[in-house]
XYZ file of C-alpha atoms in Angstrom:
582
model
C -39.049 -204.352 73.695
C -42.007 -202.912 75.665
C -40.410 -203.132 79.010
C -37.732 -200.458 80.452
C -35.696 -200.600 83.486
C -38.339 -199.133 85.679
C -38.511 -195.690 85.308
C -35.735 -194.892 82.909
C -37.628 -194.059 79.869
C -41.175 -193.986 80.924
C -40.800 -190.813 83.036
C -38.303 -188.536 81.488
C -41.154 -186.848 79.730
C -40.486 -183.270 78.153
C -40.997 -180.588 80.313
C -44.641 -178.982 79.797
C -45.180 -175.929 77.999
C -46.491 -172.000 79.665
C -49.774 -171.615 79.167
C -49.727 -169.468 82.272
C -49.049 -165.858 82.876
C -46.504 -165.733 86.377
C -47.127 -161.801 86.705
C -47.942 -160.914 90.003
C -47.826 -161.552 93.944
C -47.119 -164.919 94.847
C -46.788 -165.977 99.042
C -45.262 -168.946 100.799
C -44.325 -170.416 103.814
C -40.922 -171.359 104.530
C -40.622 -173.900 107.123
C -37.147 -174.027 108.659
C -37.100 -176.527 111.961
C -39.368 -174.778 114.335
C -39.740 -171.274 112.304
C -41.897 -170.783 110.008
C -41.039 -167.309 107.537
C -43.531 -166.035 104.938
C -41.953 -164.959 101.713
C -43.905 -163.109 99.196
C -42.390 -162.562 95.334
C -43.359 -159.732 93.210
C -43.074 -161.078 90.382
C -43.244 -158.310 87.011
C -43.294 -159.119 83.294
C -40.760 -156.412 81.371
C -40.138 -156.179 77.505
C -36.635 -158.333 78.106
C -38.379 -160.987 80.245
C -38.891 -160.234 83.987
C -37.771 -159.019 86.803
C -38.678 -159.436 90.709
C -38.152 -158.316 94.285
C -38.739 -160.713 97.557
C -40.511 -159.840 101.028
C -39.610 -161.518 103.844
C -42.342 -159.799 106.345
C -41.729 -161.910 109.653
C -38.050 -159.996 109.268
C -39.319 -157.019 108.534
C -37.791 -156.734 105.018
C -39.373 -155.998 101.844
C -38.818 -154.942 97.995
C -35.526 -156.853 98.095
C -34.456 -156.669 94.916
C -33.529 -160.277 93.021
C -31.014 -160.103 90.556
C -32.594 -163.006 88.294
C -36.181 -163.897 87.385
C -37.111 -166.138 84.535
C -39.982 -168.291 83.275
C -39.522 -170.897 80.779
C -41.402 -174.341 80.567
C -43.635 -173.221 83.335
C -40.339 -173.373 85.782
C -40.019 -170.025 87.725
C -36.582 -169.325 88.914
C -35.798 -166.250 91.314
C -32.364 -165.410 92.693
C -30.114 -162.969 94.631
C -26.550 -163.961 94.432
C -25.504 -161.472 97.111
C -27.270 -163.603 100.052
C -26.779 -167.055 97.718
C -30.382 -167.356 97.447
C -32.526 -168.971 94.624
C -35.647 -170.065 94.555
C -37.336 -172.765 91.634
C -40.902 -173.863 91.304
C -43.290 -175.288 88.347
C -46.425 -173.805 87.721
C -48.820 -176.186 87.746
C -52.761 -176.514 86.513
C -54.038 -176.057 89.917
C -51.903 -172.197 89.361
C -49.903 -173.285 92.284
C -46.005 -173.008 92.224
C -44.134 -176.078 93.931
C -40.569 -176.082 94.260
C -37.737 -175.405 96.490
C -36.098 -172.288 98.317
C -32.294 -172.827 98.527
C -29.763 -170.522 100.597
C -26.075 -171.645 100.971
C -26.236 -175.416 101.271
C -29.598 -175.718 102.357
C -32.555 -176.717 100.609
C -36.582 -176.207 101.922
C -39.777 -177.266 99.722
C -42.131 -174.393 99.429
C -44.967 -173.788 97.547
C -46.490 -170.234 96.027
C -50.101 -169.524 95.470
C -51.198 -165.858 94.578
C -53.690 -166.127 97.942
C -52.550 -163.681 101.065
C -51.421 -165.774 104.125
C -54.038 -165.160 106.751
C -52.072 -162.491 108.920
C -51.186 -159.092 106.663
C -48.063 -159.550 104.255
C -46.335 -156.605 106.067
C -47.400 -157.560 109.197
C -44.236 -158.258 111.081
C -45.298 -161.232 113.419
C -43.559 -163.396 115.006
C -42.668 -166.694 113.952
C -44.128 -169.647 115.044
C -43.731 -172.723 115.728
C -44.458 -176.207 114.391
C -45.511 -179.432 115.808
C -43.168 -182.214 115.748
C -44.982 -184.942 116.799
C -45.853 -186.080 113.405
C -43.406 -189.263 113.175
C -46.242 -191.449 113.547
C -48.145 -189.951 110.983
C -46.144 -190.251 108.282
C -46.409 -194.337 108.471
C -48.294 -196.577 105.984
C -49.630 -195.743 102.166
C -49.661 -192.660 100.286
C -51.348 -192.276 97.048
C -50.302 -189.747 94.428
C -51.064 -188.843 90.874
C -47.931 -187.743 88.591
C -48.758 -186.089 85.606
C -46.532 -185.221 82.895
C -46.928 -184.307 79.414
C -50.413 -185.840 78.715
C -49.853 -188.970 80.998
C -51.188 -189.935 84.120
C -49.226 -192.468 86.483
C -50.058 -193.357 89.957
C -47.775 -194.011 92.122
C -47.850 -195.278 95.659
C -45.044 -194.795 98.237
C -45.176 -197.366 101.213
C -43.245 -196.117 103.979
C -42.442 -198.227 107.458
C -40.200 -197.179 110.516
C -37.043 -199.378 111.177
C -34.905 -198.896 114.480
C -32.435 -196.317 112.711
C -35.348 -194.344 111.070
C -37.422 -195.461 107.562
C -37.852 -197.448 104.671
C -39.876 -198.243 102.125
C -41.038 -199.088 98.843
C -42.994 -197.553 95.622
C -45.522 -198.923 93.527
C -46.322 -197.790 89.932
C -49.377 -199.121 89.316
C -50.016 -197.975 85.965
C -46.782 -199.535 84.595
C -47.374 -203.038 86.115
C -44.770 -201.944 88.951
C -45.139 -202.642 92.568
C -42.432 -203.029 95.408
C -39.247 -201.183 94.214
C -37.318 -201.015 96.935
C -36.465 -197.242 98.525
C -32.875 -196.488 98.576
C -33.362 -193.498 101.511
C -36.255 -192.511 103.377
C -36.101 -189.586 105.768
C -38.819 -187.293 107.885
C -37.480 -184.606 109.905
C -39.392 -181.174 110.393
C -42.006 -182.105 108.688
C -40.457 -182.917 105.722
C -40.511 -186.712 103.758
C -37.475 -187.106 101.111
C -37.543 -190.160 99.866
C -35.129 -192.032 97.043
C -34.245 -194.510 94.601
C -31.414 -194.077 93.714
C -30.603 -196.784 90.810
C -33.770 -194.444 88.597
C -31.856 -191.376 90.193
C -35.508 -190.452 91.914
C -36.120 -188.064 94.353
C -39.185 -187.085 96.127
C -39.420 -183.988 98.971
C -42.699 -182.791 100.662
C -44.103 -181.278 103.237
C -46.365 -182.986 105.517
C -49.765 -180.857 106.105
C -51.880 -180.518 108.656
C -54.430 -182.007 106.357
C -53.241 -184.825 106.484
C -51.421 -184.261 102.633
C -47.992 -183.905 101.604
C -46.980 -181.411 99.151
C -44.054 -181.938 97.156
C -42.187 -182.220 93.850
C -40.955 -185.440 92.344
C -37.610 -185.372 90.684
C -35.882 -187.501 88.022
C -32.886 -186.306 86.516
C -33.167 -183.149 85.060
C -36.904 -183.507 85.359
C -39.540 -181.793 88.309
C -42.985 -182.574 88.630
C -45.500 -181.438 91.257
C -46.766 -183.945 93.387
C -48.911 -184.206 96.275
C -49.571 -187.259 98.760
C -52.661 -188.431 100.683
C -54.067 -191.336 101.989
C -57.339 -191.891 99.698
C -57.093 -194.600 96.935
C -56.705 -192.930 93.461
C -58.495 -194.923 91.435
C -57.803 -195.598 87.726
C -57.940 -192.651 85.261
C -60.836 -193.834 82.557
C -59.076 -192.463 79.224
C -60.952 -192.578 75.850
C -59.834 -195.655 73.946
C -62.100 -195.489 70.587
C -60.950 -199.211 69.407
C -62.036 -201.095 72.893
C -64.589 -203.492 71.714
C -68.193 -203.259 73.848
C -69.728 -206.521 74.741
C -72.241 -208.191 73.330
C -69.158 -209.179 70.641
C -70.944 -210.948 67.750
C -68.476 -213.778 67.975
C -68.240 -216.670 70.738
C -65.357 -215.741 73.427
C -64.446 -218.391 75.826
C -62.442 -218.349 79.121
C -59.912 -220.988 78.839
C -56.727 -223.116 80.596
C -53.739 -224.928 79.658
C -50.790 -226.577 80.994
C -47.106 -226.115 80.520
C -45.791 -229.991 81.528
C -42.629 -228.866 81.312
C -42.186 -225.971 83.784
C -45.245 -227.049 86.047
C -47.398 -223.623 84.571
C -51.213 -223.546 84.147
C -51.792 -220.655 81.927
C -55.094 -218.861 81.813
C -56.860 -217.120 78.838
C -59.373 -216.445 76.652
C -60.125 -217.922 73.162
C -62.629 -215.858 70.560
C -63.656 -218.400 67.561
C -65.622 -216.363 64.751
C -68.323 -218.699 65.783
C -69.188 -221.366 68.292
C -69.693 -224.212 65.382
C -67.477 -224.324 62.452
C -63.224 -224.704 61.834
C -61.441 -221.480 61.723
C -57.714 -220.282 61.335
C -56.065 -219.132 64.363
C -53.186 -217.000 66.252
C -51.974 -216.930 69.228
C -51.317 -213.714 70.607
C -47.224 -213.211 72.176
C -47.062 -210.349 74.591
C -44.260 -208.170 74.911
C -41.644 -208.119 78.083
C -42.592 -207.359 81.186
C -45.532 -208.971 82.928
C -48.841 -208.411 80.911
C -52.059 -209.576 81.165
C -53.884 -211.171 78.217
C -54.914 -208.094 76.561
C -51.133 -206.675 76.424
C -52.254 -203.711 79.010
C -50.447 -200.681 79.316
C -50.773 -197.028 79.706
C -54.623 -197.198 79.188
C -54.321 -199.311 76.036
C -55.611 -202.884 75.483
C -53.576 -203.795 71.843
C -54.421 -207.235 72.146
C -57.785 -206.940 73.051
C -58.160 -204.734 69.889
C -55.969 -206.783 67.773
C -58.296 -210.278 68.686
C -61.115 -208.382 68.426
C -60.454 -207.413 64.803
C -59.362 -210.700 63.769
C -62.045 -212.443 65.162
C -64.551 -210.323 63.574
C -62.737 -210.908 60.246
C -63.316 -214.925 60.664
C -59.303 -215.553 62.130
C -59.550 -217.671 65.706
C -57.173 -216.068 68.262
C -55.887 -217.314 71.627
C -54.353 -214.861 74.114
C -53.219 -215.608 77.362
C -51.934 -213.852 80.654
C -48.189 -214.432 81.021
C -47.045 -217.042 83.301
C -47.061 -216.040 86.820
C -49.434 -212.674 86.396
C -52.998 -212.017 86.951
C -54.787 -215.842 86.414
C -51.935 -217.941 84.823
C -49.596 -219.524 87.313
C -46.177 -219.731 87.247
C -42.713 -217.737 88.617
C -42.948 -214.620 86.345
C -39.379 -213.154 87.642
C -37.073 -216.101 87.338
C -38.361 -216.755 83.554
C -36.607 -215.977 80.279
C -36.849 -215.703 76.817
C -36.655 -219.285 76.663
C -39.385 -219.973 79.393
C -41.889 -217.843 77.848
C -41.618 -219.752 74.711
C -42.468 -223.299 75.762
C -45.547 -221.308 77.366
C -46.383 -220.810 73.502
C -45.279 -223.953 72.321
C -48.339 -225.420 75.112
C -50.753 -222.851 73.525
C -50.037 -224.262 70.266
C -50.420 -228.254 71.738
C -54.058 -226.713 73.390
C -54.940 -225.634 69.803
C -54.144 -229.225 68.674
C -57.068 -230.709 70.473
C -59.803 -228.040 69.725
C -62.353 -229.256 66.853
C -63.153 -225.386 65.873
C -59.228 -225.339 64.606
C -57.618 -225.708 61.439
C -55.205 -227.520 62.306
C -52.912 -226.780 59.395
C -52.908 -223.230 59.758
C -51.975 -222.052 63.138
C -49.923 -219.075 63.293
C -48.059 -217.186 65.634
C -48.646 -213.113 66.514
C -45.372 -212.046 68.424
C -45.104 -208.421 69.493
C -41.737 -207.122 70.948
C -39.963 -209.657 72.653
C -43.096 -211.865 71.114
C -41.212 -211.079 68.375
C -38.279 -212.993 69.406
C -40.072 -215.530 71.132
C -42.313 -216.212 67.987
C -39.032 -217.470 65.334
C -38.024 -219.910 68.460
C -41.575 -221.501 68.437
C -42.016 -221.517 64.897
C -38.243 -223.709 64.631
C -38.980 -225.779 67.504
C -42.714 -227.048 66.703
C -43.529 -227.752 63.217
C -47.417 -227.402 63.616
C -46.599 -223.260 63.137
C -47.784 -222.339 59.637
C -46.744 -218.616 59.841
C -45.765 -215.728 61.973
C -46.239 -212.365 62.828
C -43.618 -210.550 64.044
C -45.049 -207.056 65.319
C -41.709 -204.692 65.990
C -39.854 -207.681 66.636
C -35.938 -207.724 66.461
C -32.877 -209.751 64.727
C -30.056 -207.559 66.388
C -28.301 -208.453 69.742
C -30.182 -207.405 72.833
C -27.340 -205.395 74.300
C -27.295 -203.580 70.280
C -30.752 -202.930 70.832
C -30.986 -201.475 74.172
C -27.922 -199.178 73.273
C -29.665 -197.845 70.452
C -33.460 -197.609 72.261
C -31.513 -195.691 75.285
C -29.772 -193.533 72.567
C -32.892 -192.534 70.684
C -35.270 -192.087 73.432
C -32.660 -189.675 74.956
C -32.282 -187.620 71.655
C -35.761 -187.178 71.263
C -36.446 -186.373 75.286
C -33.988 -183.971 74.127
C -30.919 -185.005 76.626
C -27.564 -183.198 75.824
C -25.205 -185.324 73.167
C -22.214 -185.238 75.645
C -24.636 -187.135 77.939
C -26.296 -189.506 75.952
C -22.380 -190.551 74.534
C -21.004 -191.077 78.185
C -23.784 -193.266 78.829
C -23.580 -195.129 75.664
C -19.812 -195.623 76.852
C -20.775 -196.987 80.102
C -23.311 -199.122 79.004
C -21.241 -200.576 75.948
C -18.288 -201.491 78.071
C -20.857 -203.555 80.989
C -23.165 -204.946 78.396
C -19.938 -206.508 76.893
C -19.187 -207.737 80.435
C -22.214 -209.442 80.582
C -21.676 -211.238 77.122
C -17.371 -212.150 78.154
C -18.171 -213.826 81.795
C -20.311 -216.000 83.070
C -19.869 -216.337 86.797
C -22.966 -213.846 88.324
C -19.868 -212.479 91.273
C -17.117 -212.468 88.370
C -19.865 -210.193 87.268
C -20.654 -207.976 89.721
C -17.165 -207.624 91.010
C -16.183 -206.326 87.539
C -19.428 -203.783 87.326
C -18.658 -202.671 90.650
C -14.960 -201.260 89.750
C -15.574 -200.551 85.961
C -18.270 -197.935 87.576
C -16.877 -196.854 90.736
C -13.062 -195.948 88.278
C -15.494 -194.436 85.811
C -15.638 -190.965 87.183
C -14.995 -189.125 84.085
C -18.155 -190.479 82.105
C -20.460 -191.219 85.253
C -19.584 -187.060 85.821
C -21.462 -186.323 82.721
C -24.507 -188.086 84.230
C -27.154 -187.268 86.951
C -25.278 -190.377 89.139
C -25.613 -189.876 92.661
C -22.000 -189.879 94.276
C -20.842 -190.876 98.034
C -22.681 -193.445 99.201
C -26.369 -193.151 96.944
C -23.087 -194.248 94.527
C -23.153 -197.822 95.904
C -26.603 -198.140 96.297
C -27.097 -197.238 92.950
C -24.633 -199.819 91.830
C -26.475 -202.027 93.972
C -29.527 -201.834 92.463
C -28.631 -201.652 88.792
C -26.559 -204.675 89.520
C -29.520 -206.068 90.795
C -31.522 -205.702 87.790
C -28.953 -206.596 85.204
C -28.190 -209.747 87.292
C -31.397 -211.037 86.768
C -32.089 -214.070 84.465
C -34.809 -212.061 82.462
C -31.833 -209.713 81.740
C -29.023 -211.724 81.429
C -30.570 -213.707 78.677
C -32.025 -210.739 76.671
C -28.635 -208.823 76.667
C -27.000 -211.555 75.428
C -29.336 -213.596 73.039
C -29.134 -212.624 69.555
C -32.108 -213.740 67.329
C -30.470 -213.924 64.240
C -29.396 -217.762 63.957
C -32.898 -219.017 64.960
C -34.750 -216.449 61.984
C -32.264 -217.971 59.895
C -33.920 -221.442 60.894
C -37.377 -220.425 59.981
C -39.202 -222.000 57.037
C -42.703 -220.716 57.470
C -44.235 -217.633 55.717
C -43.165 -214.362 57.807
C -44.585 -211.021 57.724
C -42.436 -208.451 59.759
C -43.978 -205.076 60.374
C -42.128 -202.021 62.141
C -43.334 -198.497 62.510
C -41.418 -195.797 60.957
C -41.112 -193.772 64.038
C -40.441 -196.542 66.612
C -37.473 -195.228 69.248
C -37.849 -199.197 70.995
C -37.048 -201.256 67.693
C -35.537 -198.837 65.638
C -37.278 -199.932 62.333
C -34.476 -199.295 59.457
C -32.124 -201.798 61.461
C -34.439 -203.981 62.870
C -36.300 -204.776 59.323
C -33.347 -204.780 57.099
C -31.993 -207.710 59.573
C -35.187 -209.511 59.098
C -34.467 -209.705 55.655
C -30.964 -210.553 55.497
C -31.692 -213.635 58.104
C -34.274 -214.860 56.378
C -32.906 -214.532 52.560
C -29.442 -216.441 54.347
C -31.671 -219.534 55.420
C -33.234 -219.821 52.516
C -36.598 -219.063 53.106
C -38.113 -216.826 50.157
C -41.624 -216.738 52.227
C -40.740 -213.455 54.108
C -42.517 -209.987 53.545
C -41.274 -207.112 55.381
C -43.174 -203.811 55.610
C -42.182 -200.289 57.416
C -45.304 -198.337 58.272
C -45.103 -194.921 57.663
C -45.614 -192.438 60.984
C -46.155 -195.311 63.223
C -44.914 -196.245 66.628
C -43.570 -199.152 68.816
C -47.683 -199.589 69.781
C -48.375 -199.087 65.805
C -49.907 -195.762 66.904
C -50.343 -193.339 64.738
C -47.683 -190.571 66.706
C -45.832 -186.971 66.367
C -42.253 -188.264 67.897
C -42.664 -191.939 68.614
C -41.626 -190.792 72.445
C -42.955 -193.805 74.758
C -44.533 -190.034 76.794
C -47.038 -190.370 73.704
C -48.404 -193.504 74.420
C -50.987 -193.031 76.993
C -51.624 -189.237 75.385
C -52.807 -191.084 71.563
C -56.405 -192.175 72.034
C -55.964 -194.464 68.992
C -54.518 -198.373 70.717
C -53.628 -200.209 66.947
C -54.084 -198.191 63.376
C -56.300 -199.582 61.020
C -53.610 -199.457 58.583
C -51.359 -202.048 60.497
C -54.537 -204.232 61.481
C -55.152 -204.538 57.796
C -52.146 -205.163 56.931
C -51.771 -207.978 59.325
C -55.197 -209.446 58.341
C -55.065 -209.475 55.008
C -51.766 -211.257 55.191
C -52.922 -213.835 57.104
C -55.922 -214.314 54.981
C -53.513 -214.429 51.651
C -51.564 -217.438 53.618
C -55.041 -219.597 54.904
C -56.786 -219.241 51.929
């Protein structure tokens, strides 16, 4: 399963390393309403870690002593517990501290560079003050780059005035994401806070007079810098080795076909290992979530890669954008499991009447949920001589989210006591969602399983009071849809059972998505039950839910790996398929 619920796994990312020295004299501005206060920390590196003192030159104060100071993971955290002060900021490349300055209940981005404001630091100035007519100006698109670990994600908050103040939405371009509803949107002082509250996000900055907003981006237990503007960030180009360069020495053809049933056109591209001849062929079964024909994500193209070397190696393939995204027609958001396979089941009638095409050796290439989809085709249309099934899955879809959400916590290093509450919570409304039908049974027995669930939800980073409901609101939202509702419950087991044709399974050692040693070893045991002695199941060693070759299998590595598809699981794959259409 390639998909998460937005946000959940993609960016809890571990926390970047020092490579930075914070010795020294670092200055701010702290903007409070109308006042603005400069703030300078002396910051000084001792032989037990370091210590600090704070000037506060507008009030004539200076050397206050602070009675903590550390500096781990590039955080910097100052505080005097006599005045209830504390102040935490992350270092970033551009040696710029972002964070925020809290006193009592109050909380005030401010940033830290090691330049001196323009007036002297002990200069004892007055304060001045700020202009507030900046409502306006905080209307329409801003464009910002989050970076974190070795990725890059853009991310685009669209914010619009209502008669009680703002809303808006976010886009997340580089994870196929656009128009996730804002829970809160403020802008007071100066100052844009903005959340969502069902991925527990939270982004604070200040509006500049340069027409930027500086400001950290929070999920969880996680901080990230992140500044605002209005200029277009365009795609980061990232080195991707594998990415075939035209001329290809094989014949490529744009291509359409219909799905009668549901009323879908679906629009692709078919590579034949030459124009004139009869050749085997796959088609290619993306993973959830809406992808384009090459599978795209975080910089990679798998499926543009994967055709590419099949092609080359005389195997036809057929890959297609899914229904409803980018040139195939179609409602992407009210389709299932189910949908997406009769979108196959048209690829594999298209193949039918294509005189380059063995017909008796068509195969299927399922990655993910292509994995599940790809044992429903292969049962339902006889004219499937074999599949593929690429990290595919014969547990329970609530089992395997409960065990994704439990390993990609572990290794993002989340706290045991954590990850169990929310494997309790989860557990009890996944089994909800497989005991009633009724979509308001549902949500009425979410709502007060969650809001009586204080002890477990207490463990979490859940926002209480009234972010609580809209929380609930939104998760309920995303469970509720069909997509979800039929994944959770589905279990793939009885149709693999079904399956006659030669399977090859493949599953990387060090996948967190489709845990391989569960996933593999139910493979097995459905196919050996119905009979079918055709089956070969293989674990690559050091590989990840991508087949990357990986350190932690974390889905933070993804973008980092330059490599899209080893060779190792390529050949594997190929010379498979060659063994069954020779």
């Amino acid at each position: 399963m390639k998909k998460f619920i937005f946000l959940l796994a993609t960016l809890f990312v571990a926390g970047i390393g020092n490579a930075q020295d914070i010795a020294g004299d670092w200055t701010g501005v702290l903007k409070v309403q109308t006042t603005q206060l400069r703030i300078v920390f002396h910051i000084t590196k001792t032989d037990a870690g370091y210590t600090a003192t704070m000037d506060s030159p507008d009030q004539g104060s200076k050397d206050i002593p602070m009675s903590k100071a550390t500096f781990e993971n590039s955080v910097l955290t100052v505080g005097m517990d006599a005045a209830n002060i504390e102040y935490s900021g992350k270092l970033n490349d551009s040696d710029v501290v972002v964070g925020t300055f809290k006193q009592g209940g109050q909380s005030f981005p401010m940033s830290l560079t090691r330049k001196v404001p323009k007036k002297a630091v002990l200069d004892s100035t007055p304060a001045v003050e700020i202009d507030q007519n900046k409502s306006d100006k905080i209307l329409g698109e801003w464009n910002g780059m989050l970076k974190a670990g070795g990725m890059q994600l853009r991310l685009v908050f669209n914010i619009t005035k209502t008669d009680t103040g703002y809303s808006g939405t976010m886009d997340s371009p580089d994870q196929g994401a656009k128009g996730i509803p804002i829970t809160k949107a403020t802008f007071e002082n100066s100052v844009l806070t903005v959340e969502i509250a069902a991925a527990n996000i939270e982004y604070t900055g200040t509006l500049q007079d340069s027409a930027v907003i500086v400001g950290t981006f929070k999920q969880g237990e996680q901080n990230f810098p992140l500044n605002l503007s209005r200029k277009t960030i365009e795609k980061v180009q990232t080195k991707r080795p594998q990415d075939p360069v035209k001329p290809y020495p094989y014949y490529s053809e744009e291509v359409t076909f219909k799905n009668s049933k549901d009323s879908v056109t679906l629009a692709g591209t078919l590579t034949l290992p030459k124009k004139e001849g009869n050749f085997p062929v796959v088609v290619l079964i993306t993973g959830s979530g809406p992808q384009n024909r090459d599978e795209e994500l975080m910089g990679h193209k798998p499926f543009l890669v994967l055709s590419d070397y099949l092609t080359r190696n005389g195997i036809a393939v057929l890959r297609y954008d899914d229904r409803g995204c980018f040139a195939s027609t179609g409602d992407f958001k009210k389709a299932t499991t189910n949908d997406f396979a009769t979108d196959v089941e048209s690829a594999v009638r298209f193949l039918k009447t294509r005189k380059e095409i063995d017909q008796k050796h068509i195969g299927l290439i399922g990655h993910s949920e292509g994995g599940i989809i790809a044992p429903i085709v292969a049962v339902n249309c006889k004219d499937v001589s074999f599949i593929v099934l690429m990290a595919g899955t014969a547990i329970p879809g609530s089992e395997l989210l409960l065990q994704q959400q439990y390993l990609i916590g572990k290794g993002m290093g989340i706290k045991e006591d954590k990850l169990h509450a929310s494997t309790k919570i989860n557990t009890h409304i996944y089994k909800m969602l497989n005991e009633f039908e009724n979509v308001d049974t549902l949500k009425s027995k979410i709502t007060t399983y969650l809001l009586n669930s204080s002890k477990e939800l207490s463990k979490l980073d859940i926002p209480k009071g009234k972010a609580m409901n809209d929380f609930i609101d939104v998760m309920l939202t995303q469970l509720m849809s069909p997509w979800m509702l039929n994944f959770i419950r589905y279990n793939p087991t009885p149709m693999l059972e079904k399956v006659k044709c030669p399977v090859l399974a493949i599953n990387g050692s060090k996948d967190l998505q489709v845990p391989a040693n569960i996933n593999l070893l139910a493979i097995k045991e459905a196919l050996k039950k119905g009979g079918n002695k055709n089956g070969t199941i293989k674990e690559l060693p050091g590989l990840n839910h991508l087949f990357q070759e990986c350190k932690t299998g974390l889905p933070k590595e993804y973008a980092e790996i330059e490599e899209t598809i080893s060779p190792i699981a390529l050949e594997t794959m190929t010379s498979w398929i060659k063994g069954i259409v020779k």
